Tab-separated table of C-alpha atoms and ligand atoms in Angstrom:
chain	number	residue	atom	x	y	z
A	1120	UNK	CA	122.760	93.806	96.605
A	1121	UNK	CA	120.310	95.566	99.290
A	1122	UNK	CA	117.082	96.272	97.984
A	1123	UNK	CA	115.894	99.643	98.820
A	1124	UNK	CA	112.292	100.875	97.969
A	1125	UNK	CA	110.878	104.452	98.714
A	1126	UNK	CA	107.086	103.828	98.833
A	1127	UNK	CA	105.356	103.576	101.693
A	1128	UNK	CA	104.298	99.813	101.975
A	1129	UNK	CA	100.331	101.046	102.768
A	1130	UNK	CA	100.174	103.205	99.659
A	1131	UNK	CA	102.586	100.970	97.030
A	1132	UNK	CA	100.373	100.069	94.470
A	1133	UNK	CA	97.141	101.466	95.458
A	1134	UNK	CA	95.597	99.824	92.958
A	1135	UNK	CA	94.404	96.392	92.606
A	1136	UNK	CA	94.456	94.910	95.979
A	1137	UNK	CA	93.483	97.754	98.341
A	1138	UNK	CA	90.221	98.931	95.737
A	1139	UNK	CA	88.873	95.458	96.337
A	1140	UNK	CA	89.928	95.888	99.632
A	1141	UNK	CA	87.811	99.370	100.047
A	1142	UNK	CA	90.952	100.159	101.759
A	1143	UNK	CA	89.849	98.784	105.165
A	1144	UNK	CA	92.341	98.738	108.175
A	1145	UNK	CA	93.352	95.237	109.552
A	1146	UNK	CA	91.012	94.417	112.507
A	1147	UNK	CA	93.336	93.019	115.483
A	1148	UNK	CA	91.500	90.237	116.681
A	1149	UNK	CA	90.512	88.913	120.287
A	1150	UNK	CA	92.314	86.675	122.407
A	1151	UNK	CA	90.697	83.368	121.971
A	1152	UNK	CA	89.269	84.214	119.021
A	1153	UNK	CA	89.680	81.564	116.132
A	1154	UNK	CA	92.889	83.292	114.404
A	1155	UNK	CA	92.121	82.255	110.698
A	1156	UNK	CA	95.062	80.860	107.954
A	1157	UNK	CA	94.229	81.258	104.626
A	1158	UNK	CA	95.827	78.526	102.619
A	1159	UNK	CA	95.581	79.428	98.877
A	1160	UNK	CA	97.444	76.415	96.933
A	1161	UNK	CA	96.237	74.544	94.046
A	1162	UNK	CA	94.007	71.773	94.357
A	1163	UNK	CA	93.619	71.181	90.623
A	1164	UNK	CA	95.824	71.554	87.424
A	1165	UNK	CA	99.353	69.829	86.933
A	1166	UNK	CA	100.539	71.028	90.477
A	1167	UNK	CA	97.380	69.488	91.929
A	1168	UNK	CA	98.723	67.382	93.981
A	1169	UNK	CA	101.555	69.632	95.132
A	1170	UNK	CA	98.899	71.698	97.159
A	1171	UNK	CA	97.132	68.239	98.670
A	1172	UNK	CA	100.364	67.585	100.174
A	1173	UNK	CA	101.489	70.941	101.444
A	1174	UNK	CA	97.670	71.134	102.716
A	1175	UNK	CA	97.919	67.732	104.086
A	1176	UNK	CA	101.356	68.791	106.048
A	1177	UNK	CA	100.621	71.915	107.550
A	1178	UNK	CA	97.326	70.561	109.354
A	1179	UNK	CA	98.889	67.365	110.193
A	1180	UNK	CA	101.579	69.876	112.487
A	1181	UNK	CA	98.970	72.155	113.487
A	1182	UNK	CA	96.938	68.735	114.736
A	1183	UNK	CA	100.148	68.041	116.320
A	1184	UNK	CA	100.186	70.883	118.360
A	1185	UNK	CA	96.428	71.014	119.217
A	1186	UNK	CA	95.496	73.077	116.988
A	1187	UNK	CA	96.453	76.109	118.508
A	1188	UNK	CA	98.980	78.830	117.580
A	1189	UNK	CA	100.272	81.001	119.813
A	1190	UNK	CA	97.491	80.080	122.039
A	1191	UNK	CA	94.665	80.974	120.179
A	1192	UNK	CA	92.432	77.839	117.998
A	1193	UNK	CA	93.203	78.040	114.152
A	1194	UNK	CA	91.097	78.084	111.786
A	1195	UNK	CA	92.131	77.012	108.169
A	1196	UNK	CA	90.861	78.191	104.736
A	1197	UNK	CA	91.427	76.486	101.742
A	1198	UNK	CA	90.741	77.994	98.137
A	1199	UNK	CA	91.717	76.700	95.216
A	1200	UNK	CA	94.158	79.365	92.726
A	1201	UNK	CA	94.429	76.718	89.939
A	1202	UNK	CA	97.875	77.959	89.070
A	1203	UNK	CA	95.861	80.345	86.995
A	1204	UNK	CA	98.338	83.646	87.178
A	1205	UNK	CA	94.578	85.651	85.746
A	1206	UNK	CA	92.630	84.328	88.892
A	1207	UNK	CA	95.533	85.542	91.168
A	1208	UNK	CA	94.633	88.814	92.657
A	1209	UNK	CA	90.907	88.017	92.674
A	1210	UNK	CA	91.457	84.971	94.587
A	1211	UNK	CA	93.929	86.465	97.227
A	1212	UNK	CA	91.354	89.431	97.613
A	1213	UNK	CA	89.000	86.712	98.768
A	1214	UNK	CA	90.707	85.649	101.055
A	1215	UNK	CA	92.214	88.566	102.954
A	1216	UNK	CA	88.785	90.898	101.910
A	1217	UNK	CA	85.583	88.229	102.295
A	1218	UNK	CA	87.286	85.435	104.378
A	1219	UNK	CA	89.737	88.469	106.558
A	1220	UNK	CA	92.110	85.785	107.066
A	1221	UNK	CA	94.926	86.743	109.498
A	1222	UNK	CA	97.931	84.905	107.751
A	1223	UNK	CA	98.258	83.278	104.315
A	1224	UNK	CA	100.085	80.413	103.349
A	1225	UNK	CA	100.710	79.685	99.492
A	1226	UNK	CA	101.650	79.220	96.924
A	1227	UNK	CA	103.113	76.715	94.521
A	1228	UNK	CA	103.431	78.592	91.135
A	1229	UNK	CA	105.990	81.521	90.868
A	1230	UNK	CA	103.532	83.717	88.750
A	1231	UNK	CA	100.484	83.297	91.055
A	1232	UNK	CA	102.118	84.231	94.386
A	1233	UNK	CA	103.154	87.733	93.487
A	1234	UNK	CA	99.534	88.478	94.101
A	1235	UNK	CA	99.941	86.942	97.822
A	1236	UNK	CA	103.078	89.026	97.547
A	1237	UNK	CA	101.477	92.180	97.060
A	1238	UNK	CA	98.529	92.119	99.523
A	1239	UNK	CA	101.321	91.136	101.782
A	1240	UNK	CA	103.192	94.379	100.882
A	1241	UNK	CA	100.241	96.601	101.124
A	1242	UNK	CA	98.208	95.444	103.289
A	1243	UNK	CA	101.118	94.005	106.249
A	1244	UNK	CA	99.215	90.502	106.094
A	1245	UNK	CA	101.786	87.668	107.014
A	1246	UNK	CA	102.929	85.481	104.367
A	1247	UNK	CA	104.554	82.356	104.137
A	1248	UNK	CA	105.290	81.011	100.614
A	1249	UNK	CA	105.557	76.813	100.922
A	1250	UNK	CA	107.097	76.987	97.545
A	1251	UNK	CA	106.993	79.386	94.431
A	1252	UNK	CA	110.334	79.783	94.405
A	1253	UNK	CA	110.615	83.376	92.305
A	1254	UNK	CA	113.458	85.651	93.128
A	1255	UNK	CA	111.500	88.676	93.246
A	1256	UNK	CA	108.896	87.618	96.143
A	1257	UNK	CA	111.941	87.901	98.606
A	1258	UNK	CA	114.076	90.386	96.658
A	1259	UNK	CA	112.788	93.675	94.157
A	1260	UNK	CA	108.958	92.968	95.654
A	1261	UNK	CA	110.191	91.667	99.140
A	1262	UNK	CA	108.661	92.538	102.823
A	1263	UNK	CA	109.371	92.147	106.230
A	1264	UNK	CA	106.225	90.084	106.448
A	1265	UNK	CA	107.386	87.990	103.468
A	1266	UNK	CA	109.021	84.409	104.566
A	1267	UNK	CA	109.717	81.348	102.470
A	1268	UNK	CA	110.081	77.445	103.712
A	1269	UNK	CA	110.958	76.179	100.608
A	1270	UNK	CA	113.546	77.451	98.056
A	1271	UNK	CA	114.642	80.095	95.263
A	1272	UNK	CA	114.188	78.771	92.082
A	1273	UNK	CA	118.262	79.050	91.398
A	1274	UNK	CA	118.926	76.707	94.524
A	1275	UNK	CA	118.541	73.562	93.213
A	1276	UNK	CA	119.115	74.409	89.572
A	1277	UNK	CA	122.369	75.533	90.603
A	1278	UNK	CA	123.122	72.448	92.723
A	1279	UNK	CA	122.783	70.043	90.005
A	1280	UNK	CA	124.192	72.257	87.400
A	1281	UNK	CA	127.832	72.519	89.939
A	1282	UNK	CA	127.350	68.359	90.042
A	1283	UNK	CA	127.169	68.100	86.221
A	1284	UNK	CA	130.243	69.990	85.566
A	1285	UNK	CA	132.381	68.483	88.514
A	1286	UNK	CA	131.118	65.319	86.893
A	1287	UNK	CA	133.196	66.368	83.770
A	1288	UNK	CA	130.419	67.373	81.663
A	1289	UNK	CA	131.078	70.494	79.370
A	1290	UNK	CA	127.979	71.328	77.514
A	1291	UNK	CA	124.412	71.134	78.425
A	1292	UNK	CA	121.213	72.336	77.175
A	1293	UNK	CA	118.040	73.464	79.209
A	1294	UNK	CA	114.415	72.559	78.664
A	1295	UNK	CA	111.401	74.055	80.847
A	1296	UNK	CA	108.419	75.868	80.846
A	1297	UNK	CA	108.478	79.458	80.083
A	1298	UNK	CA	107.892	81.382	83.045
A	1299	UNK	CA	109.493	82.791	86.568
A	1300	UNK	CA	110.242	79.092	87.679
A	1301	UNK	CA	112.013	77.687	84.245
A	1302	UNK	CA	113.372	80.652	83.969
A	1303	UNK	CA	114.976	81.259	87.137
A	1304	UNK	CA	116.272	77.841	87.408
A	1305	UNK	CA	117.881	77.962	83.803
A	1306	UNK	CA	119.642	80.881	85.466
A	1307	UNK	CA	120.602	78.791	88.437
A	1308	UNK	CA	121.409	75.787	86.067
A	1309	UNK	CA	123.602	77.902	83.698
A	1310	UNK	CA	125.704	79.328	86.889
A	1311	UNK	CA	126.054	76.224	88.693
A	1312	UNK	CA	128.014	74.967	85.319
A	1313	UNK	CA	129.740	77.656	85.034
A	1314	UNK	CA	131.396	77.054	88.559
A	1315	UNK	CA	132.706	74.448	87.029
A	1316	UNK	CA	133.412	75.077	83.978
A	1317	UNK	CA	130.896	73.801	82.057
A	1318	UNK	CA	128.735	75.785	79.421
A	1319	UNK	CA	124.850	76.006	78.818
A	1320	UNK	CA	124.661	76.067	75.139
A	1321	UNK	CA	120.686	76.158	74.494
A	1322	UNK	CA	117.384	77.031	75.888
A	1323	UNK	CA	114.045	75.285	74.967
A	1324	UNK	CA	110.707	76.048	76.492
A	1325	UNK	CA	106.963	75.858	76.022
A	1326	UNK	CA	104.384	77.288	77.701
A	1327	UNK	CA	103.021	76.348	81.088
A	1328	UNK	CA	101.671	74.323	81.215
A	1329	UNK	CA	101.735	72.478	77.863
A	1330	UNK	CA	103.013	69.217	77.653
A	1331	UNK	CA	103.563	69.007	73.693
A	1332	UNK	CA	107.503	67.934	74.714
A	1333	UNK	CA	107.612	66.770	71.315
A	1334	UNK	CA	108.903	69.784	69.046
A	1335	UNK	CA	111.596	70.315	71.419
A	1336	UNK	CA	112.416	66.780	72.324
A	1337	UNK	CA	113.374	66.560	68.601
A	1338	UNK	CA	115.972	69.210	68.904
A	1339	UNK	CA	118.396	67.627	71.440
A	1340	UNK	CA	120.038	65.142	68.928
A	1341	UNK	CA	121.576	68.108	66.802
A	1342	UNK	CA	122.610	70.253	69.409
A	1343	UNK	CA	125.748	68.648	70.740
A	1344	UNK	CA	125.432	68.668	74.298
A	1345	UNK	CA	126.743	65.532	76.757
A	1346	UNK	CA	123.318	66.218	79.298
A	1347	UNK	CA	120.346	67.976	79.147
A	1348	UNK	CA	119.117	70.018	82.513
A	1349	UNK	CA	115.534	71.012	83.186
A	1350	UNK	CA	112.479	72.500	85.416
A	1351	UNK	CA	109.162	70.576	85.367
A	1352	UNK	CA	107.175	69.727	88.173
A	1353	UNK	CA	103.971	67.733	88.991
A	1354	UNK	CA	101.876	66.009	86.297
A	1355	UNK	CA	103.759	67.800	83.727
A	1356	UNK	CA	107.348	66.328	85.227
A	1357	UNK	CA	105.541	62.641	84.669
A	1358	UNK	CA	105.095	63.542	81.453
A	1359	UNK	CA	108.430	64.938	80.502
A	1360	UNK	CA	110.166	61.968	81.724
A	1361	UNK	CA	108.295	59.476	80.416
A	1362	UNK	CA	108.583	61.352	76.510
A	1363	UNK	CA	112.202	61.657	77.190
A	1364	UNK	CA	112.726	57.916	77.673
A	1365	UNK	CA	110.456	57.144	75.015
A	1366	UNK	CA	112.318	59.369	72.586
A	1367	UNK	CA	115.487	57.165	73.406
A	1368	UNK	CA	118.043	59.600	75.179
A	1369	UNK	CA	118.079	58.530	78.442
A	1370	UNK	CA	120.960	56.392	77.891
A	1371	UNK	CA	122.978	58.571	75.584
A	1372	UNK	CA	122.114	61.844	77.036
A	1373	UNK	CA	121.636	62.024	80.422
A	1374	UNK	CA	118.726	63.821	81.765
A	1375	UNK	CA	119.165	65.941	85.224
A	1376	UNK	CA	117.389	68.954	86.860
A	1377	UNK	CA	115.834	70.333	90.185
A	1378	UNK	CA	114.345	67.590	91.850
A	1379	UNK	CA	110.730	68.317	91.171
A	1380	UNK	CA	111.142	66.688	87.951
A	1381	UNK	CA	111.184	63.328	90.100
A	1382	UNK	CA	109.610	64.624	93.484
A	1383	UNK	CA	106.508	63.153	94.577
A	1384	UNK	CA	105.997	61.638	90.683
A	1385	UNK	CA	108.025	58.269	90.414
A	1386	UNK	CA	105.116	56.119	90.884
A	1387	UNK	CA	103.775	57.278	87.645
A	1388	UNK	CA	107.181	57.986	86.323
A	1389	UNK	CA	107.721	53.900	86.379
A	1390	UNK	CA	111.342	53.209	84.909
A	1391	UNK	CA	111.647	55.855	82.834
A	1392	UNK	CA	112.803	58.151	85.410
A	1393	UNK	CA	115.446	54.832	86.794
A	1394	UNK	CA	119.039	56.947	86.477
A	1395	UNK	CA	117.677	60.859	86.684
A	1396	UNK	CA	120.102	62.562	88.860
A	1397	UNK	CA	118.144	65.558	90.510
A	1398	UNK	CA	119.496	68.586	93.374
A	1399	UNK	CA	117.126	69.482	95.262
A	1400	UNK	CA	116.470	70.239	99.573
A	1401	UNK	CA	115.186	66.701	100.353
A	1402	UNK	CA	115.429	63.367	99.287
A	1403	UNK	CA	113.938	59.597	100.367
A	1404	UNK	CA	116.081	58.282	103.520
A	1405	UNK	CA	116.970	61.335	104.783
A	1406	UNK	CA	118.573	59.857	108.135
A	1407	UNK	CA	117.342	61.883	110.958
A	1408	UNK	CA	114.533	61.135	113.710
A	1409	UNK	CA	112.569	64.310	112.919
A	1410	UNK	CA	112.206	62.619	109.445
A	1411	UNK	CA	111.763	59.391	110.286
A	1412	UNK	CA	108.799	60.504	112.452
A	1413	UNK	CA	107.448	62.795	110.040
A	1414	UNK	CA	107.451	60.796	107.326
A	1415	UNK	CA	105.226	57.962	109.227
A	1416	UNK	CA	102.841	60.543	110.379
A	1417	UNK	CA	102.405	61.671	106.935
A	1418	UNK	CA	101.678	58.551	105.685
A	1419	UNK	CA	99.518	57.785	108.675
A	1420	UNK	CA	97.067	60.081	107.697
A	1421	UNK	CA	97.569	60.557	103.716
A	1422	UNK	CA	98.105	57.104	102.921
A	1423	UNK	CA	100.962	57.658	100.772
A	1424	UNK	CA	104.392	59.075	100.903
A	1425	UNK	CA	105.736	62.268	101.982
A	1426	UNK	CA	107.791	64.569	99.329
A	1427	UNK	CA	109.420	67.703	99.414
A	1428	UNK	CA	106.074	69.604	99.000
A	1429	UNK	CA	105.050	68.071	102.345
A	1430	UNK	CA	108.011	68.739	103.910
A	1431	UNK	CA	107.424	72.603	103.154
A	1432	UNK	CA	104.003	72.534	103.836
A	1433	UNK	CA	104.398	71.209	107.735
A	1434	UNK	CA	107.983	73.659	107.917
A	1435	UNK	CA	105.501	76.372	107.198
A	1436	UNK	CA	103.426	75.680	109.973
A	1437	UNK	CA	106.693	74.983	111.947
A	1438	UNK	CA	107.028	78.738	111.045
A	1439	UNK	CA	103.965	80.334	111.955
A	1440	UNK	CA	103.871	78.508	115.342
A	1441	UNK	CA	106.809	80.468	115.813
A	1442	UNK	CA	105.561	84.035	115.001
A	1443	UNK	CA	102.523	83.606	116.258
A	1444	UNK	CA	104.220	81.824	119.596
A	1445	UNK	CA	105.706	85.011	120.260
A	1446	UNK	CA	102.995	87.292	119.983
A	1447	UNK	CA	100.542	85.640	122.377
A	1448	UNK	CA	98.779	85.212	119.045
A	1449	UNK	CA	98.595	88.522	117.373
A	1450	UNK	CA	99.713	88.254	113.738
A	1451	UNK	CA	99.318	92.192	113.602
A	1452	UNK	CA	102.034	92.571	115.921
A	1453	UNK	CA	104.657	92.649	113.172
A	1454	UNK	CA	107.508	93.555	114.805
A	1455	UNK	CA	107.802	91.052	117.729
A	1456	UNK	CA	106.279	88.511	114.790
A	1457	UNK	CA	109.207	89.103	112.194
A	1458	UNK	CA	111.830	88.979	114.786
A	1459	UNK	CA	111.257	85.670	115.976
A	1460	UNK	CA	110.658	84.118	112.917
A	1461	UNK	CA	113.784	85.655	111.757
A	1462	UNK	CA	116.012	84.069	114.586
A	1463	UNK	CA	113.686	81.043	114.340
A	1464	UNK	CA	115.691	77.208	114.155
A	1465	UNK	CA	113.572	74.843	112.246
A	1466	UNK	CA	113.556	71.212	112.998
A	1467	UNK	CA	112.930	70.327	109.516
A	1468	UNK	CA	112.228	66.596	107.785
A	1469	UNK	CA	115.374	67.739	105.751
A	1470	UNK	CA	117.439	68.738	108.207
A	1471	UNK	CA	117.272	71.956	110.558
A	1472	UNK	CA	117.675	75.375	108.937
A	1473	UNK	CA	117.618	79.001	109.625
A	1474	UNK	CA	116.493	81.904	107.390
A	1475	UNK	CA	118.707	83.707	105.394
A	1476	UNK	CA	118.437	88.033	105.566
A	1477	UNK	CA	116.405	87.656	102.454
A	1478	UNK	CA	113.949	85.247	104.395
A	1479	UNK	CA	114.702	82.073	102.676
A	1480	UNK	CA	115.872	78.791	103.848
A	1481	UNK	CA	119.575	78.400	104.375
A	1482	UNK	CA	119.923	74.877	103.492
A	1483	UNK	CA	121.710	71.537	101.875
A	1484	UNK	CA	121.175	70.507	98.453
A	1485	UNK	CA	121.249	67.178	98.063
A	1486	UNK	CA	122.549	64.946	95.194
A	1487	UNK	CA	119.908	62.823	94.656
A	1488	UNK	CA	119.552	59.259	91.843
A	1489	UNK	CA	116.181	57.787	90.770
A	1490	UNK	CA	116.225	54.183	91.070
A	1491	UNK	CA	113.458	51.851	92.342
A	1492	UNK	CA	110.590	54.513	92.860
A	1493	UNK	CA	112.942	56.092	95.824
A	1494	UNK	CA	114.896	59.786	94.676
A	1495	UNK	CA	118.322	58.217	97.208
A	1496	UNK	CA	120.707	60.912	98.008
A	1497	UNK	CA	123.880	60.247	97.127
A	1498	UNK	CA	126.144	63.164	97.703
A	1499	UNK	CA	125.633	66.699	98.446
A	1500	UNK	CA	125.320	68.785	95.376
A	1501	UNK	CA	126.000	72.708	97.241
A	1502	UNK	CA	126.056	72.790	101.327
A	1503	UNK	CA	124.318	75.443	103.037
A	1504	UNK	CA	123.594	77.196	100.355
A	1505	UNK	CA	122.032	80.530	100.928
A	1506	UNK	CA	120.186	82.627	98.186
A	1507	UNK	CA	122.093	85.252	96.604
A	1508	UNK	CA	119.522	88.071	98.222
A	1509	UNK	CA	120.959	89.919	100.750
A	1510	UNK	CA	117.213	91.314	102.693
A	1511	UNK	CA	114.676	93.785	102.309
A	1512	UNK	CA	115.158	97.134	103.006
A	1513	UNK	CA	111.340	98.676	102.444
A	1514	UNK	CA	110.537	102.083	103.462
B	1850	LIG	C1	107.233	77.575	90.892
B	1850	LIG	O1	106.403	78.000	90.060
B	1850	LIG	O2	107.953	78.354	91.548
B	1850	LIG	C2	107.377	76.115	91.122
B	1850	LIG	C3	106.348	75.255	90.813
B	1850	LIG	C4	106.482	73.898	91.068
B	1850	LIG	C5	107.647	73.402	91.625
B	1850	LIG	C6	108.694	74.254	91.925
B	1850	LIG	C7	108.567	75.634	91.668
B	1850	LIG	O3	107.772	72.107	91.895
């Protein structure tokens, strides 16, 4: 379905964004002049360390390429949103309003980007999302200037969901935070069963981003289902997989979902996350030399190992290089700047991809099995699998 939207993109939503804005134009910088990126992640919270490695990724490739793009020196921002939806709009005024950053790059949580979304929309400020993976940033509230590295929340819900019933498994319940992320991938889970005939019989959620798994853990012995799917992520993932173990279902019931619930977490996960099949765009041993290399430069200078995060967070610089590679280093020219990074290639960690019309990666997901602190990939769960958006029609 084309999205078509009759609002001008410099008077949509007047409100918010461009009052704190004092509706200022865009000032199209120098040539040489430090063009600034305004990385607004989190740096605290559950997804804490989520935005440390996305952070950690994207400098590492701008170091790698002298820390220029499109011939101009970079200069990076960091601010911390939290994953506090309420601090959204006030913290990507900051940015684009005190800081006049020429590009953004975040964020990790669904609800918080639609802020970055909307500055994007109004104010024609490039955006590249190295995660949040709501539907609506690339489809109902999408923009030319809008790109994505990472995924749609219903990618690798849907992947595992597919596995589960080609597996043979008939009913399955979901379990997730309630917001745009569980949501979304409940949706993807619930289709990606259905493709196989399988059935999604229940839904149980808390609030992000509570970790009282206990009420709900309690209902999974009476509800009759053969696995149980679900959407955490972060410090809130370790958590859910550790109370699941602990409540004694791991063996009877098998536990799945989209592979943040074991990305970047087994460490702290320990053995109770041995067994967890996961889909999701990456996985450890990913046999290419672009990996291979990453991963050791990663390491290198975090001193631990990369994850999927990371992996978005350097494809998103991968990205901007691009843009900004073919505008001499103007991020205001938009149209030259969209159309490359529309045809762009990536040379990704997980693989190469291209973007989709919608702006998203095009891209494997794998199968993946927790065992020994490693998420191995053992199978592919949906190939090239595209989001279901078909592009953004904004006028
Ligand atoms: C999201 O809010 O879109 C989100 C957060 C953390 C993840 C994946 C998706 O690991």
């Amino acid at each position: 379905m084309t999205q078509a939207y009759h609002m001008s993109r410099r008077t949509f939503g007047a409100g918010l964004a461009a009052a704190a804005l004092g509706g200022l134009a865009r000032p199209a910088r120098a040539q040489g002049a430090p063009l600034k990126v305004g990385l607004m992640l989190p740096f605290s919270g559950t997804f804490a360390s989520l935005g440390e490695n996305i952070a950690g990724a994207f400098e590492l490739h701008l170091a790698e390429i002298g820390n220029r793009m499109g011939g101009r020196p970079v200069q990076i921002v960091r601010l911390d949103d939290e994953s506090d939806p309420s601090k959204a709009v006030q913290n990507a005024n900051r940015l684009v309003g005190r800081d006049r950053v020429d590009a953004l790059v975040g964020t990790v949580h669904s609800g918080v980007v639609m802020a970055l979304v909307q500055i994007s929309r109004e104010r024609g400020v490039p955006l590249i999302i190295p995660n949040a993976g709501n539907a609506a940033a690339t489809r109902e509230l999408c923009a030319p200037t809008i790109f994505r590295t990472s995924f749609t929340n219903w990618q690798p819900a849907y992947g595992i969901g597919r596995a589960l019933a080609q597996q043979g498994v008939k009913k399955a319940a979901w379990v997730s935070w309630d917001y745009a992320a569980g949501q979304e991938a409940g949706a993807g889970f619930r289709d990606g069963l259905k493709s196989g005939g399988a059935e999604l019989v229940k839904i149980l959620t808390l609030p992000f981003p509570e970790t009282n798994f206990q009420p709900l853990l309690a209902q999974i012995p009476g509800l009759g289902v053969e696995a149980v799917g679900s959407f955490f992520a972060g410090g809130g993932a370790v958590q859910f997989v550790r109370d699941y173990a602990a409540a004694g279902f791991r063996d009877r019931i098998p536990l799945v979902g989209s592979g943040f619930l074991t990305e970047g977490t087994l460490g702290a996960q320990g053995a109770a996350a041995d067994g967890v099949r996961t889909g999701l765009h990456y996985g450890d041993g990913l046999d290419n030399p672009k990996n291979k290399a990453f991963r050791s430069a990663f390491r290198d200078k975090m001193k631990r190992e990369a994850d999927v995060y990371a992996v978005q967070g350097y494809d998103a610089a991968q990205l901007l290089a691009v843009g900004l590679g073919a505008t001499r280093g103007d991020a205001t020219a938009e149209k030259e700047f969209v159309a490359a990074m529309e045809k762009a290639r990536i040379d990704s960690p997980r693989g190469s991809f291209t973007l989709s019309p919608s702006h998203n990666p095009v891209q494997n997901i794998y199968l993946r099995e927790a065992r020994g602190g490693e998420n191995r990939v053992i199978g592919i769960a949906a190939e090239s699998l595209a989001d279901p958006g078909t592009g953004c029609k904004m006028t």
